[in-house]
Short mmCIF file of C-alpha atoms in Angstrom, two decimals:
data_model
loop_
_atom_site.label_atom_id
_atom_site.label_comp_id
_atom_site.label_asym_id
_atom_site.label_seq_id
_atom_site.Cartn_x
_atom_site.Cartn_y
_atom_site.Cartn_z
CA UNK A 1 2.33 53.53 -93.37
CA UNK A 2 -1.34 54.58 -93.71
CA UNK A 3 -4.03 52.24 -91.74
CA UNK A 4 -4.89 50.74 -95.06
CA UNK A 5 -1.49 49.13 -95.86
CA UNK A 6 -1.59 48.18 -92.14
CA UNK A 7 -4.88 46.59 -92.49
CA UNK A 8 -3.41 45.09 -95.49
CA UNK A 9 0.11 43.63 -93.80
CA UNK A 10 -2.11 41.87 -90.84
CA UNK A 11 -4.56 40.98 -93.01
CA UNK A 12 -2.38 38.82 -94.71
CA UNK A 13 -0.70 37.91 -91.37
CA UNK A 14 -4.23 36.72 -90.20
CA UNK A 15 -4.23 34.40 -93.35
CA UNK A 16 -1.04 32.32 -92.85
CA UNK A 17 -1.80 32.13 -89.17
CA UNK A 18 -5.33 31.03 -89.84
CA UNK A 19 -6.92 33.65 -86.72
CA UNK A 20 -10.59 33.96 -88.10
CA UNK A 21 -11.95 36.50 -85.62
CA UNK A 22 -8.96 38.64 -86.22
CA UNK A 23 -9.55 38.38 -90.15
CA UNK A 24 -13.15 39.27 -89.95
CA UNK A 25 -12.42 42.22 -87.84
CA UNK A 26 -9.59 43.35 -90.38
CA UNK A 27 -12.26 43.13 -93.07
CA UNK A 28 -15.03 44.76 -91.50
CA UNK A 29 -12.49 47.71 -90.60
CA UNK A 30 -11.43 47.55 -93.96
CA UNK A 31 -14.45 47.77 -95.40
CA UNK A 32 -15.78 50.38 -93.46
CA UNK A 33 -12.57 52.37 -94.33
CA UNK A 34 -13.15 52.15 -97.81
CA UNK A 35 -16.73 53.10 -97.86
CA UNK A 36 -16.42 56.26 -96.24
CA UNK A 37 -14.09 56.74 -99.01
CA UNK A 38 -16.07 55.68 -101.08
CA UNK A 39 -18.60 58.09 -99.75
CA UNK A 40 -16.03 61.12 -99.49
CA UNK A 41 -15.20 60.66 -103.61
CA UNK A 42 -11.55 60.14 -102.03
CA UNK A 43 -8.94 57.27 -102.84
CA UNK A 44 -7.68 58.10 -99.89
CA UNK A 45 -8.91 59.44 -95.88
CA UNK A 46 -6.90 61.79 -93.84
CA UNK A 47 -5.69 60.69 -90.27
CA UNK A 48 -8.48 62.72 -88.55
CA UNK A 49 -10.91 60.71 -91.11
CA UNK A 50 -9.31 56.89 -90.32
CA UNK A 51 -9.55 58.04 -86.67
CA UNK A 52 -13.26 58.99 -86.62
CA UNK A 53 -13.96 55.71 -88.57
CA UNK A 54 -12.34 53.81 -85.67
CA UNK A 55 -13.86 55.80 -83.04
CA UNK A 56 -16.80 54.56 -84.79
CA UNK A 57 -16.20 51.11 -84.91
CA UNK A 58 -15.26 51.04 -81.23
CA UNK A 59 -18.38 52.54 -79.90
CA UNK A 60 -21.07 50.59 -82.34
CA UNK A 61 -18.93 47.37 -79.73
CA UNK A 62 -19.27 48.77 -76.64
CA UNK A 63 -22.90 49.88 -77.44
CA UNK A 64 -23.84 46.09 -79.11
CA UNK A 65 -21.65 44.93 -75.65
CA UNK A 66 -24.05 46.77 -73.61
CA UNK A 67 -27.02 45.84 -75.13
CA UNK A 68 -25.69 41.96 -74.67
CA UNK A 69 -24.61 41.72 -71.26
CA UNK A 70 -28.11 43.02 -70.45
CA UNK A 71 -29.88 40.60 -72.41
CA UNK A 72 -27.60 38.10 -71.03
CA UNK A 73 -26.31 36.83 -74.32
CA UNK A 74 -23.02 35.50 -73.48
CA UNK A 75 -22.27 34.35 -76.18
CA UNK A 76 -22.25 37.25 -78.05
CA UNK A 77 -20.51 39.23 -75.53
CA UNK A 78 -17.44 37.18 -75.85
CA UNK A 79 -17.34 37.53 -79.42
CA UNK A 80 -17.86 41.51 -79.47
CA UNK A 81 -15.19 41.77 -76.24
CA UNK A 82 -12.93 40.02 -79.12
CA UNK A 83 -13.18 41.92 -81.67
CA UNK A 84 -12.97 45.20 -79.57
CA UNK A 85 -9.53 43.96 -78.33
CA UNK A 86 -8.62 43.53 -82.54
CA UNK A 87 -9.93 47.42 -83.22
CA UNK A 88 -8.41 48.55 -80.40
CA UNK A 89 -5.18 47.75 -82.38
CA UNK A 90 -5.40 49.83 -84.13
CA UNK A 91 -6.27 53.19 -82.00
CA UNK A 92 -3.96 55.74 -80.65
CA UNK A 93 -2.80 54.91 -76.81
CA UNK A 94 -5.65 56.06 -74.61
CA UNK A 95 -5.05 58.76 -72.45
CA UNK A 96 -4.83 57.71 -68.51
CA UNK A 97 -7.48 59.31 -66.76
CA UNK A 98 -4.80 62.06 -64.62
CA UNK A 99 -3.12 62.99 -68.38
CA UNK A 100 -6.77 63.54 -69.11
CA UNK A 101 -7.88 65.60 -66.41
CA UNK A 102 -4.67 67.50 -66.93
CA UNK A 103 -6.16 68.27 -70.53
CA UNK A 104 -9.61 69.26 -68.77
CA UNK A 105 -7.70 71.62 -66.25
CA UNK A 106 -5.71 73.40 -68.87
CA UNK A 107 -8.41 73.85 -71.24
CA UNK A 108 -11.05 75.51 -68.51
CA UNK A 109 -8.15 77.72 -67.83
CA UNK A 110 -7.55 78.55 -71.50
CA UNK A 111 -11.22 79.79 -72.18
CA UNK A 112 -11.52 81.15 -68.82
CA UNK A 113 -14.45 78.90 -67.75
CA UNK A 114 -15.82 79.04 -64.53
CA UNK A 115 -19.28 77.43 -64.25
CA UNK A 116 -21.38 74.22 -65.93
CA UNK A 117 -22.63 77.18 -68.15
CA UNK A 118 -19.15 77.32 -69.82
CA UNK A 119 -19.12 72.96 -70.53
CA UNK A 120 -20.02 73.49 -74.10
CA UNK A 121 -17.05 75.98 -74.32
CA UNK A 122 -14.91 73.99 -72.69
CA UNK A 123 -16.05 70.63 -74.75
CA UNK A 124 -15.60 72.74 -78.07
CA UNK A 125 -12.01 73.86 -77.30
CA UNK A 126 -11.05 70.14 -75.11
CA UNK A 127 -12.57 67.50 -78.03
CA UNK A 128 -10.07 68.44 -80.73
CA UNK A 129 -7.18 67.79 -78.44
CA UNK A 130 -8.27 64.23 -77.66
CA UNK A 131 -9.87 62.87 -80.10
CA UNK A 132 -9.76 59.43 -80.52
CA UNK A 133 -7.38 59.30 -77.61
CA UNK A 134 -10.27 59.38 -75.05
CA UNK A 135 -13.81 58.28 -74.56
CA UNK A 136 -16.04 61.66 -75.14
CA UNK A 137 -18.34 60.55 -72.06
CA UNK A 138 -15.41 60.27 -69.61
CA UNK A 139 -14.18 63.74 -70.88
CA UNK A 140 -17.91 65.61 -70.37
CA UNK A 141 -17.82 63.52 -66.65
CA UNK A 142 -14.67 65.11 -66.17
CA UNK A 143 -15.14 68.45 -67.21
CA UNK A 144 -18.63 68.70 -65.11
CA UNK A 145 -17.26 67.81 -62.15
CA UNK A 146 -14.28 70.41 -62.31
CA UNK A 147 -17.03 72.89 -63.45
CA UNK A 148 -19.46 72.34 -60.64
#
């Protein structure tokens, strides 16, 4: 089942069970969906595509989150923490932070890395293998502190 037709299924689920904040996130991930396919000149987006897209959508939240708790909005805060718990749904498990530097480990030994020199190696080779499974800033924390 794509994330589309997923989208779709809770969408409707949303409806009967009358959850507004889960409905508008459904849309806006929807909608975003279907504008970068719009974009592409695709019906449809590969994996790697839906997964950027969400990647996306989860960082413009924490970001907005961020910007929030430091104006000391509270308000809004609640309602972004909300629907980051809805988007985050629909992501791939998240890696625990040892399966992670596991990862980190076996790529600097792959390409032979051996100083912070090497990070953009290491980044190049690591970021394909965990995208969308990870946070990108706790994987370059990671790899500079097992480079340095």
């Amino acid at each position: 089942m794509s994330l589309l037709e997923r989208l779709n299924n809770d969408m409707k689920q949303a409806m009967k069970n009358k959850e507004k904040d889960k409905l508008t996130v459904i849309r806006m991930l929807k909608a975003a969906l279907q504008n970068e396919a719009i974009k592409q000149g695709n019906t449809e987006l590969t994996e790697d595509q839906e997964l950027a897209i969400l990647s996306r959508e989860v960082k413009q939240r924490k970001d907005s989150l961020n910007e929030f708790e430091k104006a000391g909005r509270h308000d809004l805060v609640e309602k972004i923490q909300t629907e980051l718990t809805y988007v985050n749904i629909y992501m791939p498990k998240q890696l625990s932070e040892e399966e992670l530097e596991a990862i980190v480990q076996e790529t600097i030994d792959e390409v032979n890395a051996s100083s912070k020199a090497d990070i953009g190696k290491v980044m190049g080779a690591l970021m394909p293998k965990v995208k969308g499974k990870s946070d990108g800033g706790l994987v370059n924390k990671l790899v500079q502190k097992k480079l340095s």
